[in-house]
Coordinates of C-alpha atoms in Angstrom, one line a residue:
Chain A
M1 CA 42.2 -9.0 -86.2
T2 CA 38.6 -10.1 -86.5
K3 CA 36.7 -12.2 -89.0
R4 CA 37.3 -11.6 -92.7
P5 CA 34.4 -10.7 -95.0
S6 CA 32.9 -13.6 -96.9
E7 CA 34.3 -12.2 -100.2
R8 CA 37.6 -13.7 -99.3
G9 CA 36.1 -17.0 -100.0
I10 CA 35.7 -15.9 -103.6
C11 CA 39.3 -14.6 -103.7
E12 CA 40.5 -17.9 -102.4
L13 CA 38.6 -19.9 -105.1
Y14 CA 40.1 -17.7 -107.7
E15 CA 43.6 -18.2 -106.3
Q16 CA 43.2 -22.0 -106.4
D17 CA 41.7 -22.3 -109.9
P18 CA 40.7 -19.1 -111.6
E19 CA 38.7 -20.7 -114.5
A20 CA 36.9 -23.2 -112.2
A21 CA 36.1 -20.2 -110.0
D22 CA 34.6 -18.4 -112.9
Y23 CA 32.3 -21.3 -113.5
K24 CA 31.5 -22.1 -109.9
I25 CA 30.7 -18.6 -108.8
F26 CA 29.3 -17.0 -112.0
G27 CA 28.6 -19.9 -114.2
R28 CA 31.0 -18.3 -116.6
V29 CA 32.5 -20.3 -119.5
A30 CA 35.0 -18.4 -121.6
N31 CA 35.3 -18.4 -125.3
G32 CA 38.0 -20.5 -127.1
D33 CA 40.5 -17.6 -126.8
R34 CA 39.9 -17.5 -123.0
R35 CA 38.3 -14.1 -123.2
G36 CA 34.7 -13.0 -122.9
F37 CA 31.8 -15.2 -122.0
L38 CA 30.7 -18.1 -124.1
K39 CA 27.1 -17.4 -125.2
G40 CA 26.8 -14.8 -122.5
A41 CA 26.6 -17.6 -119.8
G42 CA 27.6 -16.2 -116.5
L43 CA 27.6 -12.6 -117.7
A44 CA 24.4 -11.7 -115.9
A45 CA 25.6 -13.4 -112.7
M46 CA 28.9 -11.6 -112.7
G47 CA 27.1 -8.4 -113.6
A48 CA 24.7 -8.8 -110.6
V49 CA 27.7 -9.2 -108.2
V50 CA 29.7 -6.3 -109.5
G51 CA 26.5 -4.2 -109.7
G52 CA 26.0 -3.5 -113.4
T53 CA 26.5 -4.8 -116.9
I54 CA 30.1 -5.2 -118.2
P55 CA 30.4 -3.3 -121.5
F56 CA 33.8 -4.6 -122.3
H57 CA 33.2 -8.2 -121.2
R58 CA 34.4 -9.5 -124.5
N59 CA 37.9 -8.4 -123.6
M60 CA 37.8 -9.7 -120.0
P61 CA 40.3 -12.6 -119.6
S62 CA 38.9 -15.8 -118.1
G63 CA 39.8 -16.5 -114.5
L64 CA 40.2 -12.8 -113.8
I65 CA 38.5 -12.0 -110.4
P66 CA 36.6 -8.7 -110.9
A67 CA 38.5 -5.8 -109.2
A68 CA 35.2 -5.0 -107.5
L69 CA 35.8 -8.0 -105.3
A70 CA 39.5 -8.3 -105.3
E71 CA 40.3 -5.8 -102.5
D72 CA 39.5 -6.7 -98.9
L73 CA 40.6 -4.0 -96.6
K74 CA 39.7 -3.4 -93.0
D75 CA 40.4 -0.2 -91.2
F76 CA 42.0 -0.2 -87.7
K77 CA 43.2 2.6 -85.6
L78 CA 46.9 3.0 -84.9
T79 CA 48.4 5.9 -82.9
G80 CA 49.1 8.8 -85.2
K81 CA 47.8 7.0 -88.2
D82 CA 44.6 7.5 -90.1
G83 CA 42.8 4.8 -91.9
L84 CA 45.7 2.3 -92.2
T85 CA 45.0 -1.4 -92.4
V86 CA 46.8 -3.2 -89.7
L87 CA 48.3 -6.5 -90.8
N88 CA 50.1 -7.3 -87.6
D89 CA 50.3 -5.7 -84.1
R90 CA 53.5 -7.2 -82.8
P91 CA 55.6 -6.2 -84.6
I92 CA 53.5 -3.4 -86.0
N93 CA 52.8 -3.6 -89.7
A94 CA 50.2 -1.5 -91.4
E95 CA 49.5 -0.4 -95.0
T96 CA 47.5 2.4 -96.5
P97 CA 44.5 1.8 -98.7
A98 CA 45.2 3.1 -102.2
H99 CA 42.6 5.9 -102.1
L100 CA 44.2 7.3 -98.9
L101 CA 47.5 7.8 -100.8
D102 CA 46.0 10.4 -103.1
D103 CA 48.1 13.3 -101.7
D104 CA 51.2 14.2 -103.8
I105 CA 53.1 14.2 -100.5
T106 CA 52.1 11.4 -98.1
P107 CA 51.1 12.9 -94.7
N108 CA 52.7 11.3 -91.6
S109 CA 49.3 9.9 -90.7
R110 CA 49.1 8.0 -94.0
H111 CA 52.6 6.6 -94.3
F112 CA 52.8 2.8 -94.1
V113 CA 54.6 1.0 -91.2
R114 CA 56.8 -2.0 -91.5
N115 CA 58.5 -2.9 -88.2
N116 CA 60.7 -5.9 -87.6
G117 CA 61.3 -5.4 -83.9
I118 CA 59.7 -3.4 -81.1
V119 CA 59.3 0.4 -81.2
P120 CA 62.0 1.7 -78.8
E121 CA 60.5 3.1 -75.6
K122 CA 62.3 6.4 -76.0
A123 CA 60.9 6.7 -79.5
E124 CA 57.4 6.1 -78.2
A125 CA 58.0 8.9 -75.8
M126 CA 59.5 11.1 -78.6
D127 CA 62.5 11.6 -76.3
A128 CA 65.7 12.1 -78.3
S129 CA 67.9 12.8 -75.2
G130 CA 70.9 10.6 -75.1
W131 CA 70.6 9.6 -78.8
S132 CA 73.8 9.5 -80.9
L133 CA 74.9 8.1 -84.3
T134 CA 78.1 6.2 -84.5
V135 CA 79.9 5.8 -87.8
D136 CA 82.6 3.2 -87.7
G137 CA 84.1 0.2 -89.4
G138 CA 86.2 1.0 -92.5
V139 CA 86.7 4.7 -91.7
N140 CA 89.9 6.7 -90.8
A141 CA 88.1 8.8 -88.2
P142 CA 85.1 7.1 -86.5
L143 CA 82.4 9.6 -85.5
T144 CA 79.9 9.8 -82.8
L145 CA 77.3 12.6 -83.5
T146 CA 74.6 14.0 -81.3
L147 CA 71.4 15.1 -83.0
D148 CA 72.5 18.8 -82.8
E149 CA 75.9 17.9 -84.4
L150 CA 74.2 15.9 -87.1
K151 CA 72.0 18.9 -88.0
S152 CA 74.7 21.5 -87.8
R153 CA 77.8 19.8 -89.2
F154 CA 76.4 19.0 -92.6
E155 CA 74.3 20.7 -95.3
V156 CA 70.6 20.0 -94.7
V157 CA 68.5 18.9 -97.6
R158 CA 64.7 18.5 -98.0
L159 CA 63.5 16.0 -100.5
A160 CA 60.3 14.2 -101.5
L161 CA 61.3 10.6 -101.4
Q162 CA 59.4 7.4 -102.1
I163 CA 59.8 4.4 -99.9
E164 CA 58.2 1.1 -100.7
C165 CA 58.3 -2.2 -98.8
G166 CA 60.1 -4.9 -100.9
G167 CA 57.1 -7.2 -100.1
N168 CA 54.4 -4.7 -101.2
G169 CA 51.9 -6.8 -103.3
R170 CA 52.8 -10.1 -101.7
A171 CA 49.1 -10.9 -101.1
G172 CA 48.8 -11.5 -104.9
F173 CA 51.2 -14.4 -105.0
N174 CA 50.0 -17.9 -105.8
P175 CA 51.2 -20.2 -104.2
P176 CA 51.2 -17.7 -101.3
A177 CA 54.5 -16.5 -100.0
R178 CA 55.3 -16.2 -96.4
G179 CA 55.4 -12.8 -94.7
N180 CA 53.0 -10.0 -94.3
Q181 CA 50.3 -10.1 -96.9
W182 CA 50.7 -6.6 -98.2
T183 CA 48.2 -5.6 -100.9
V184 CA 49.2 -2.3 -102.6
G185 CA 49.7 0.2 -99.9
A186 CA 53.1 -0.4 -98.4
V187 CA 54.4 2.7 -100.2
G188 CA 54.7 6.4 -99.3
N189 CA 56.2 9.6 -100.6
S190 CA 56.8 12.1 -97.8
V191 CA 59.1 15.1 -97.6
W192 CA 62.2 14.1 -95.6
T193 CA 64.6 16.6 -94.1
G194 CA 68.1 15.4 -93.3
V195 CA 71.7 15.3 -94.3
R196 CA 73.3 13.3 -97.1
L197 CA 74.6 10.0 -96.0
G198 CA 77.6 10.5 -98.3
D199 CA 78.6 13.7 -96.5
V200 CA 78.6 11.8 -93.2
L201 CA 80.6 9.0 -94.6
K202 CA 83.1 11.4 -96.1
A203 CA 83.4 13.2 -92.7
A204 CA 84.4 9.9 -91.2
G205 CA 87.1 9.4 -93.8
M206 CA 85.6 6.3 -95.5
K207 CA 88.4 4.1 -96.7
D208 CA 88.9 3.0 -100.3
S209 CA 88.2 -0.6 -99.2
A210 CA 84.6 0.3 -98.5
V211 CA 82.0 -2.0 -100.3
Y212 CA 78.8 -1.7 -98.4
T213 CA 77.1 0.0 -95.4
G214 CA 75.6 -1.8 -92.5
H215 CA 72.8 0.1 -90.6
Y216 CA 71.8 -0.6 -87.0
G217 CA 68.8 0.7 -85.1
A218 CA 67.6 0.9 -81.5
D219 CA 64.6 -1.4 -82.0
P220 CA 64.8 -4.4 -79.7
H221 CA 64.3 -7.9 -81.0
L222 CA 60.8 -9.5 -80.6
S223 CA 62.3 -12.2 -78.4
G224 CA 63.4 -9.6 -75.9
D225 CA 67.0 -11.0 -76.2
P226 CA 69.3 -8.0 -75.9
A227 CA 72.0 -9.8 -77.9
K228 CA 69.7 -10.2 -80.9
V229 CA 69.3 -7.6 -83.7
P230 CA 65.9 -7.6 -85.4
I231 CA 67.2 -6.3 -88.7
S232 CA 70.4 -4.7 -90.0
R233 CA 70.6 -4.1 -93.7
G234 CA 72.7 -1.7 -95.8
V235 CA 73.4 -0.6 -99.3
P236 CA 76.4 -0.7 -101.7
I237 CA 78.6 2.4 -101.4
A238 CA 77.4 3.8 -104.7
K239 CA 73.8 4.0 -103.3
A240 CA 75.1 5.3 -100.0
M241 CA 76.9 8.1 -101.9
D242 CA 73.9 9.1 -104.0
P243 CA 73.0 12.6 -102.9
H244 CA 69.3 11.5 -102.5
T245 CA 70.2 8.9 -99.9
I246 CA 69.9 10.7 -96.6
V247 CA 70.1 10.5 -92.8
A248 CA 66.7 12.0 -92.0
F249 CA 65.5 13.7 -88.8
E250 CA 62.2 15.3 -90.0
M251 CA 59.2 13.9 -91.9
N252 CA 57.0 16.5 -93.5
G253 CA 58.6 19.3 -91.3
E254 CA 57.9 17.4 -88.0
P255 CA 60.0 15.1 -85.9
I256 CA 59.7 11.6 -87.5
P257 CA 56.8 9.8 -85.9
A258 CA 57.7 7.0 -83.4
L259 CA 56.4 4.3 -85.8
N260 CA 58.5 5.6 -88.7
G261 CA 61.8 5.8 -86.9
F262 CA 62.1 8.7 -84.4
P263 CA 64.5 10.5 -84.0
V264 CA 66.7 9.6 -87.0
R265 CA 66.5 7.1 -89.9
V266 CA 68.1 6.4 -93.2
V267 CA 66.0 7.1 -96.3
A268 CA 67.5 5.2 -99.3
P269 CA 64.7 5.9 -101.8
G270 CA 63.7 3.6 -104.6
W271 CA 65.2 0.5 -102.8
P272 CA 63.3 -1.9 -100.5
G273 CA 62.2 0.0 -97.4
S274 CA 64.4 -2.2 -95.3
C275 CA 67.5 -0.4 -96.6
S276 CA 66.1 2.7 -94.9
Q277 CA 66.9 1.7 -91.3
K278 CA 64.7 3.2 -88.6
W279 CA 65.7 4.4 -85.1
L280 CA 69.2 4.6 -86.6
N281 CA 72.1 4.7 -84.2
R282 CA 75.1 3.2 -86.0
I283 CA 76.4 3.0 -89.5
Q284 CA 79.2 0.5 -90.1
V285 CA 81.3 0.8 -93.2
R286 CA 82.0 -2.8 -94.5
N287 CA 84.7 -4.0 -96.9
V288 CA 82.4 -6.9 -97.8
V289 CA 78.7 -7.1 -98.6
H290 CA 76.9 -6.5 -95.3
D291 CA 75.7 -9.7 -93.6
G292 CA 73.5 -8.4 -90.8
P293 CA 70.1 -10.0 -90.0
K294 CA 67.8 -10.0 -93.1
M295 CA 70.6 -9.3 -95.5
T296 CA 71.3 -13.1 -96.0
G297 CA 69.3 -16.3 -96.8
Q298 CA 66.1 -15.5 -98.7
S299 CA 65.4 -12.1 -97.0
Y300 CA 64.9 -9.3 -99.4
R301 CA 66.3 -11.5 -102.2
V302 CA 64.9 -13.1 -105.3
P303 CA 66.1 -15.9 -107.5
A304 CA 68.8 -14.8 -109.9
F305 CA 66.8 -16.4 -112.7
N306 CA 63.0 -16.9 -113.3
V307 CA 61.4 -19.9 -111.5
A308 CA 58.0 -21.6 -111.9
P309 CA 55.5 -20.7 -109.2
G310 CA 56.0 -22.9 -106.1
T311 CA 59.6 -23.8 -106.9
K312 CA 62.0 -24.5 -104.0
V313 CA 65.0 -22.5 -104.8
D314 CA 68.5 -23.1 -103.4
E315 CA 69.8 -20.2 -101.2
K316 CA 72.9 -19.9 -103.3
D317 CA 70.7 -18.9 -106.3
F318 CA 69.2 -15.9 -104.6
K319 CA 70.4 -12.3 -105.2
I320 CA 69.9 -9.2 -103.2
I321 CA 67.2 -6.9 -104.3
E322 CA 68.5 -3.4 -105.3
S323 CA 66.3 -0.9 -107.1
M324 CA 62.6 -1.5 -107.0
P325 CA 60.8 -1.9 -110.3
V326 CA 58.4 0.5 -112.1
K327 CA 55.0 0.7 -110.5
S328 CA 51.9 2.9 -110.2
L329 CA 48.8 3.3 -108.1
I330 CA 45.3 4.6 -108.8
T331 CA 44.5 6.8 -105.8
S332 CA 41.3 8.4 -107.1
P333 CA 38.6 7.4 -107.3
E334 CA 38.4 4.7 -104.6
T335 CA 37.7 1.3 -106.1
G336 CA 34.1 0.3 -106.3
Q337 CA 32.6 3.8 -106.4
A338 CA 29.8 4.9 -108.8
A339 CA 30.7 7.8 -111.1
N340 CA 28.4 10.7 -111.6
G341 CA 28.1 10.4 -115.3
R342 CA 30.0 9.0 -118.3
S343 CA 33.2 10.8 -117.7
L344 CA 35.7 10.5 -114.9
T345 CA 39.0 11.9 -113.9
V346 CA 41.3 9.1 -112.7
R347 CA 44.5 10.0 -110.8
G348 CA 47.4 8.4 -109.1
H349 CA 51.1 8.2 -108.7
A350 CA 53.9 6.3 -110.4
W351 CA 57.5 5.6 -109.5
A352 CA 60.4 3.5 -110.7
G353 CA 63.1 2.9 -108.1
D354 CA 66.4 4.4 -109.3
R355 CA 64.8 5.4 -112.6
S356 CA 62.1 7.9 -113.4
V357 CA 58.7 7.3 -115.0
S358 CA 58.5 8.4 -118.6
A359 CA 54.9 7.5 -119.6
M360 CA 51.6 6.5 -117.9
H361 CA 48.7 4.8 -119.5
V362 CA 45.2 3.6 -118.4
S363 CA 42.8 1.1 -119.9
I364 CA 39.1 0.7 -119.3
D365 CA 38.7 -2.4 -121.5
F366 CA 40.8 -5.0 -119.7
G367 CA 44.0 -3.9 -121.5
A368 CA 42.7 -4.1 -125.1
T369 CA 43.4 -0.4 -125.7
W370 CA 45.3 2.2 -123.7
I371 CA 44.8 5.9 -123.0
E372 CA 47.8 8.1 -122.3
A373 CA 47.6 9.9 -119.0
N374 CA 49.1 13.3 -118.2
L375 CA 52.2 12.6 -116.2
M376 CA 53.8 15.3 -114.0
D377 CA 57.6 15.7 -113.5
P378 CA 58.8 14.8 -110.0
P379 CA 59.8 17.7 -107.7
N380 CA 63.1 16.0 -107.4
P381 CA 64.6 12.6 -108.4
F382 CA 63.3 9.7 -106.3
S383 CA 59.9 11.3 -105.7
W384 CA 56.9 9.6 -107.1
Q385 CA 55.2 11.4 -110.0
T386 CA 51.5 12.3 -110.1
W387 CA 49.4 11.4 -113.2
Q388 CA 45.9 12.0 -114.2
A389 CA 43.6 11.0 -117.1
A390 CA 40.2 12.1 -118.2
I391 CA 38.2 9.1 -119.3
A392 CA 35.0 9.0 -121.3
F393 CA 33.0 5.8 -120.9
P394 CA 31.0 4.6 -123.9
D395 CA 28.1 3.1 -122.0
K396 CA 26.7 2.4 -118.5
G397 CA 28.0 -0.6 -116.6
Y398 CA 30.9 -2.1 -114.8
Y399 CA 34.4 -1.2 -115.8
E400 CA 37.8 -1.7 -114.5
V401 CA 40.5 1.0 -114.8
W402 CA 44.0 -0.5 -115.1
A403 CA 47.1 1.6 -114.7
R404 CA 50.4 1.0 -116.4
A405 CA 53.6 3.0 -115.9
T406 CA 56.6 2.9 -118.2
D407 CA 60.0 3.8 -116.8
S408 CA 62.9 5.8 -118.4
A409 CA 64.4 2.6 -119.8
G410 CA 61.2 1.7 -121.5
V411 CA 60.2 -1.0 -119.1
M412 CA 56.5 -1.3 -118.4
Q413 CA 54.5 -2.8 -115.5
P414 CA 53.4 -6.4 -116.3
F415 CA 49.9 -7.7 -115.9
A416 CA 51.0 -10.9 -114.2
I417 CA 53.3 -11.5 -111.3
N418 CA 56.8 -12.9 -111.7
W419 CA 56.6 -15.4 -108.8
N420 CA 59.4 -15.7 -106.4
P421 CA 59.6 -17.7 -103.1
R422 CA 59.4 -14.8 -100.7
G423 CA 56.8 -12.7 -102.5
Y424 CA 58.9 -9.6 -103.4
L425 CA 58.7 -7.1 -106.3
N426 CA 55.1 -7.5 -107.3
N427 CA 54.8 -4.5 -109.6
S428 CA 51.8 -5.8 -111.6
M429 CA 49.2 -3.3 -112.7
H430 CA 46.8 -1.8 -110.2
R431 CA 43.2 -2.2 -111.0
I432 CA 40.1 -0.5 -109.7
A433 CA 36.4 -1.1 -110.3
V434 CA 34.2 1.7 -111.5
Q435 CA 30.4 1.8 -111.9
I436 CA 29.0 4.0 -114.7
P437 CA 25.3 4.8 -114.1
A438 CA 22.6 4.7 -116.7
Chain B
M1 CA 56.7 -27.9 -73.2
R2 CA 56.1 -26.1 -69.9
A3 CA 59.8 -25.7 -69.3
S4 CA 60.2 -23.9 -72.6
I5 CA 57.3 -21.6 -71.9
G6 CA 59.0 -20.6 -68.7
L7 CA 62.2 -20.0 -70.6
I8 CA 60.5 -17.8 -73.2
A9 CA 58.7 -15.9 -70.4
A10 CA 61.9 -15.2 -68.6
L11 CA 63.5 -14.0 -71.8
A12 CA 60.6 -11.7 -72.7
L13 CA 60.3 -10.3 -69.2
G14 CA 64.0 -10.1 -68.9
G15 CA 64.0 -7.7 -71.8
A16 CA 61.9 -5.2 -69.9
I17 CA 64.9 -3.4 -68.5
G18 CA 67.0 -0.4 -69.6
F19 CA 66.0 2.8 -71.4
G20 CA 68.9 3.7 -73.6
W21 CA 69.2 4.3 -77.3
G22 CA 71.7 1.5 -77.8
P23 CA 70.6 -1.6 -79.7
G24 CA 68.7 -4.1 -77.7
F25 CA 68.6 -2.1 -74.5
S26 CA 65.0 -1.1 -74.3
G27 CA 62.0 -3.3 -74.9
P28 CA 58.9 -3.6 -72.9
G29 CA 58.6 -7.4 -73.1
F30 CA 55.0 -6.8 -74.0
W31 CA 52.5 -9.6 -73.4
G32 CA 49.3 -9.4 -75.3
P33 CA 46.1 -9.4 -73.2
G34 CA 45.2 -12.9 -74.3
L35 CA 48.0 -14.8 -72.7
P36 CA 47.1 -15.4 -69.1
A37 CA 43.4 -15.9 -69.9
A38 CA 44.2 -18.3 -72.7
A39 CA 46.3 -20.4 -70.3
Q40 CA 43.2 -21.2 -68.3
S41 CA 40.3 -20.7 -70.5
A42 CA 37.6 -22.7 -72.2
D43 CA 37.6 -23.9 -75.8
D44 CA 37.0 -20.5 -77.4
A45 CA 39.0 -19.4 -80.4
D46 CA 38.8 -15.8 -79.2
E47 CA 40.6 -16.7 -76.1
W48 CA 43.4 -18.2 -78.2
D49 CA 43.8 -15.0 -80.3
G50 CA 41.6 -16.5 -83.0
L51 CA 43.2 -20.0 -83.3
A52 CA 40.5 -22.5 -84.1
P53 CA 40.2 -25.6 -81.8
G54 CA 42.2 -28.6 -82.9
P55 CA 45.2 -30.8 -82.0
G56 CA 48.3 -28.7 -81.7
R57 CA 46.6 -25.3 -80.9
E58 CA 48.1 -25.0 -77.5
E59 CA 51.5 -25.9 -78.8
V60 CA 51.3 -23.3 -81.5
Y61 CA 50.0 -20.6 -79.1
Y62 CA 52.8 -21.1 -76.6
Q63 CA 55.5 -21.5 -79.2
C64 CA 54.7 -18.4 -81.2
R65 CA 52.8 -16.0 -79.1
P66 CA 55.5 -15.0 -76.6
C67 CA 57.5 -13.2 -79.3
H68 CA 55.0 -12.1 -81.9
S69 CA 51.3 -11.6 -82.5
L70 CA 49.3 -14.5 -84.1
A71 CA 48.1 -12.0 -86.7
I72 CA 51.2 -12.8 -88.7
V73 CA 50.5 -16.6 -88.4
K74 CA 46.9 -16.2 -89.4
Q75 CA 47.8 -14.3 -92.6
Q76 CA 49.8 -17.2 -94.0
R77 CA 48.6 -19.9 -96.3
L78 CA 51.7 -22.1 -96.6
S79 CA 52.4 -25.7 -97.6
R80 CA 53.8 -28.1 -94.9
R81 CA 57.2 -27.7 -96.6
V82 CA 57.3 -24.0 -96.2
W83 CA 55.9 -24.1 -92.7
D84 CA 58.8 -26.5 -91.9
E85 CA 61.2 -23.9 -93.3
V86 CA 59.6 -21.2 -91.2
L87 CA 60.1 -23.2 -88.0
I88 CA 63.7 -23.9 -88.9
W89 CA 64.2 -20.2 -89.6
M90 CA 62.6 -19.2 -86.3
V91 CA 65.0 -21.5 -84.4
E92 CA 68.1 -20.7 -86.4
E93 CA 67.7 -17.0 -86.9
Q94 CA 65.0 -15.6 -84.6
G95 CA 66.0 -17.2 -81.2
M96 CA 62.9 -19.5 -80.9
P97 CA 63.6 -22.3 -78.4
E98 CA 63.7 -25.6 -80.3
P99 CA 60.4 -27.4 -79.6
G100 CA 60.6 -31.1 -78.6
A101 CA 60.0 -33.6 -81.5
E102 CA 56.4 -34.3 -80.4
E103 CA 55.5 -30.6 -80.0
R104 CA 57.2 -29.7 -83.3
E105 CA 55.1 -32.3 -85.1
A106 CA 51.9 -31.1 -83.5
I107 CA 52.8 -27.5 -84.4
L108 CA 53.6 -28.4 -88.0
E109 CA 50.4 -30.4 -88.3
Y110 CA 48.2 -27.6 -86.9
L111 CA 49.8 -24.9 -89.1
S112 CA 49.5 -27.0 -92.2
T113 CA 46.0 -28.0 -91.5
H114 CA 44.6 -24.6 -90.5
F115 CA 46.9 -22.3 -92.5
G116 CA 47.6 -24.4 -95.6
P117 CA 47.4 -23.1 -99.2
D118 CA 43.9 -24.5 -99.7
I119 CA 42.3 -22.8 -96.7
P120 CA 40.0 -19.8 -97.5
R121 CA 41.3 -16.6 -96.0

């Protein structure tokens, strides 16, 4: 990781005191209703930085860092990946810039990576020899399946499934939350081929006492201690039995890439990505909620009630994250691009954990008015849904496009973040900057 | 301090055995390129994987770097209280050897000073 661009200084000032940053950087003083620019002071300065006038500045909330400056992404090369931003190299963690997630089906080269341990050597070598899956614990007939047995004993399904890291969006938290500082791109929607986890559990004769699954993978712990497990999470039996929760052996018609879990992984779509154990080699049926590493404490948990930003929360008050909340991304155009004229087609994807997305809206005036986008049906449940909107801009200048999805229960994405200590579940609206020429 | 470095090194290198698919059996015990150089080098942040000079830098490097990259450390902007929680979690859950009281204080001070909530990213 090399030096960060100087714009991060601006982001930091906004994180500390947004309204003071407005004044320090742009000389901006907001109107009494905390919107717009009092007497236009600072408007020219902000316009100069974002590269144009701001036609809807009267709606712009004070203390809002312009989206033109809010993203700070650096491209690094990672084997088999294209254009991902590497957050960490041991363990490997890399996210995809929003504009590189434009495909309806995320290519293997563009799917994010969140590793907790070390990529197994045999996965690096794409060598599945000797691999097997053990199903044990609360079952009447424990199973050990080879890869061929897994593929031949059960019905094979092929589904587009979205996986999002529970900490996607953590970089937006203030006070900052510990962990990888994901911005928006720890999400992907590839076509996964595999067998239903429920079919495998049934074949093992899962007992009625079953409460939860516990998943184990072949990735060694960072410490090198063979007795330690980097991560072992699971799901309640109802989620395990959902026909869209699968044990996958192909990603987009190819063997799963080493970084994404070769040769076999769980895909439990719509739930934190950590439920989708990579390099899977054992599923234990538990008669209690699974208590493997990163199931307990504060990991993948949020307070059971809302807390003020910065609150220290007692561990007994945390609950396990299940379905991820409704969310969307603008994947075209890339933020900060100049349009060719006064009209622009904006496109992206939306998803809603266990639910589906029922409506999609965009705003070009800082949320004052909303334009309904055309929302496609998903190819199957638990796939993200593609949307698009044709926008006519009234004047030249700097605009932000905000995107807001509404799920099948009527729940919308918020503008602000519901702060929690570990920085999970940030489903606030995605914003991009657009320049409309004269 | 030196004794614990040796212990960590032995653990990490000891992990470089076995090739199976079972949990915990492979693992290259990878060392980043910076480690041997940093142990002997001049006062240059690049030699310390980007850690700025200051009291506690050496302790932070040798305590954290054996297991994971410093990229994850440098991303953080945490209060002293949360850094303290991270160190406890590292010892209790992640197998980090408990640093001595003096080293621990130096580490906590360095992390809170260089990677506190008010430090620009």
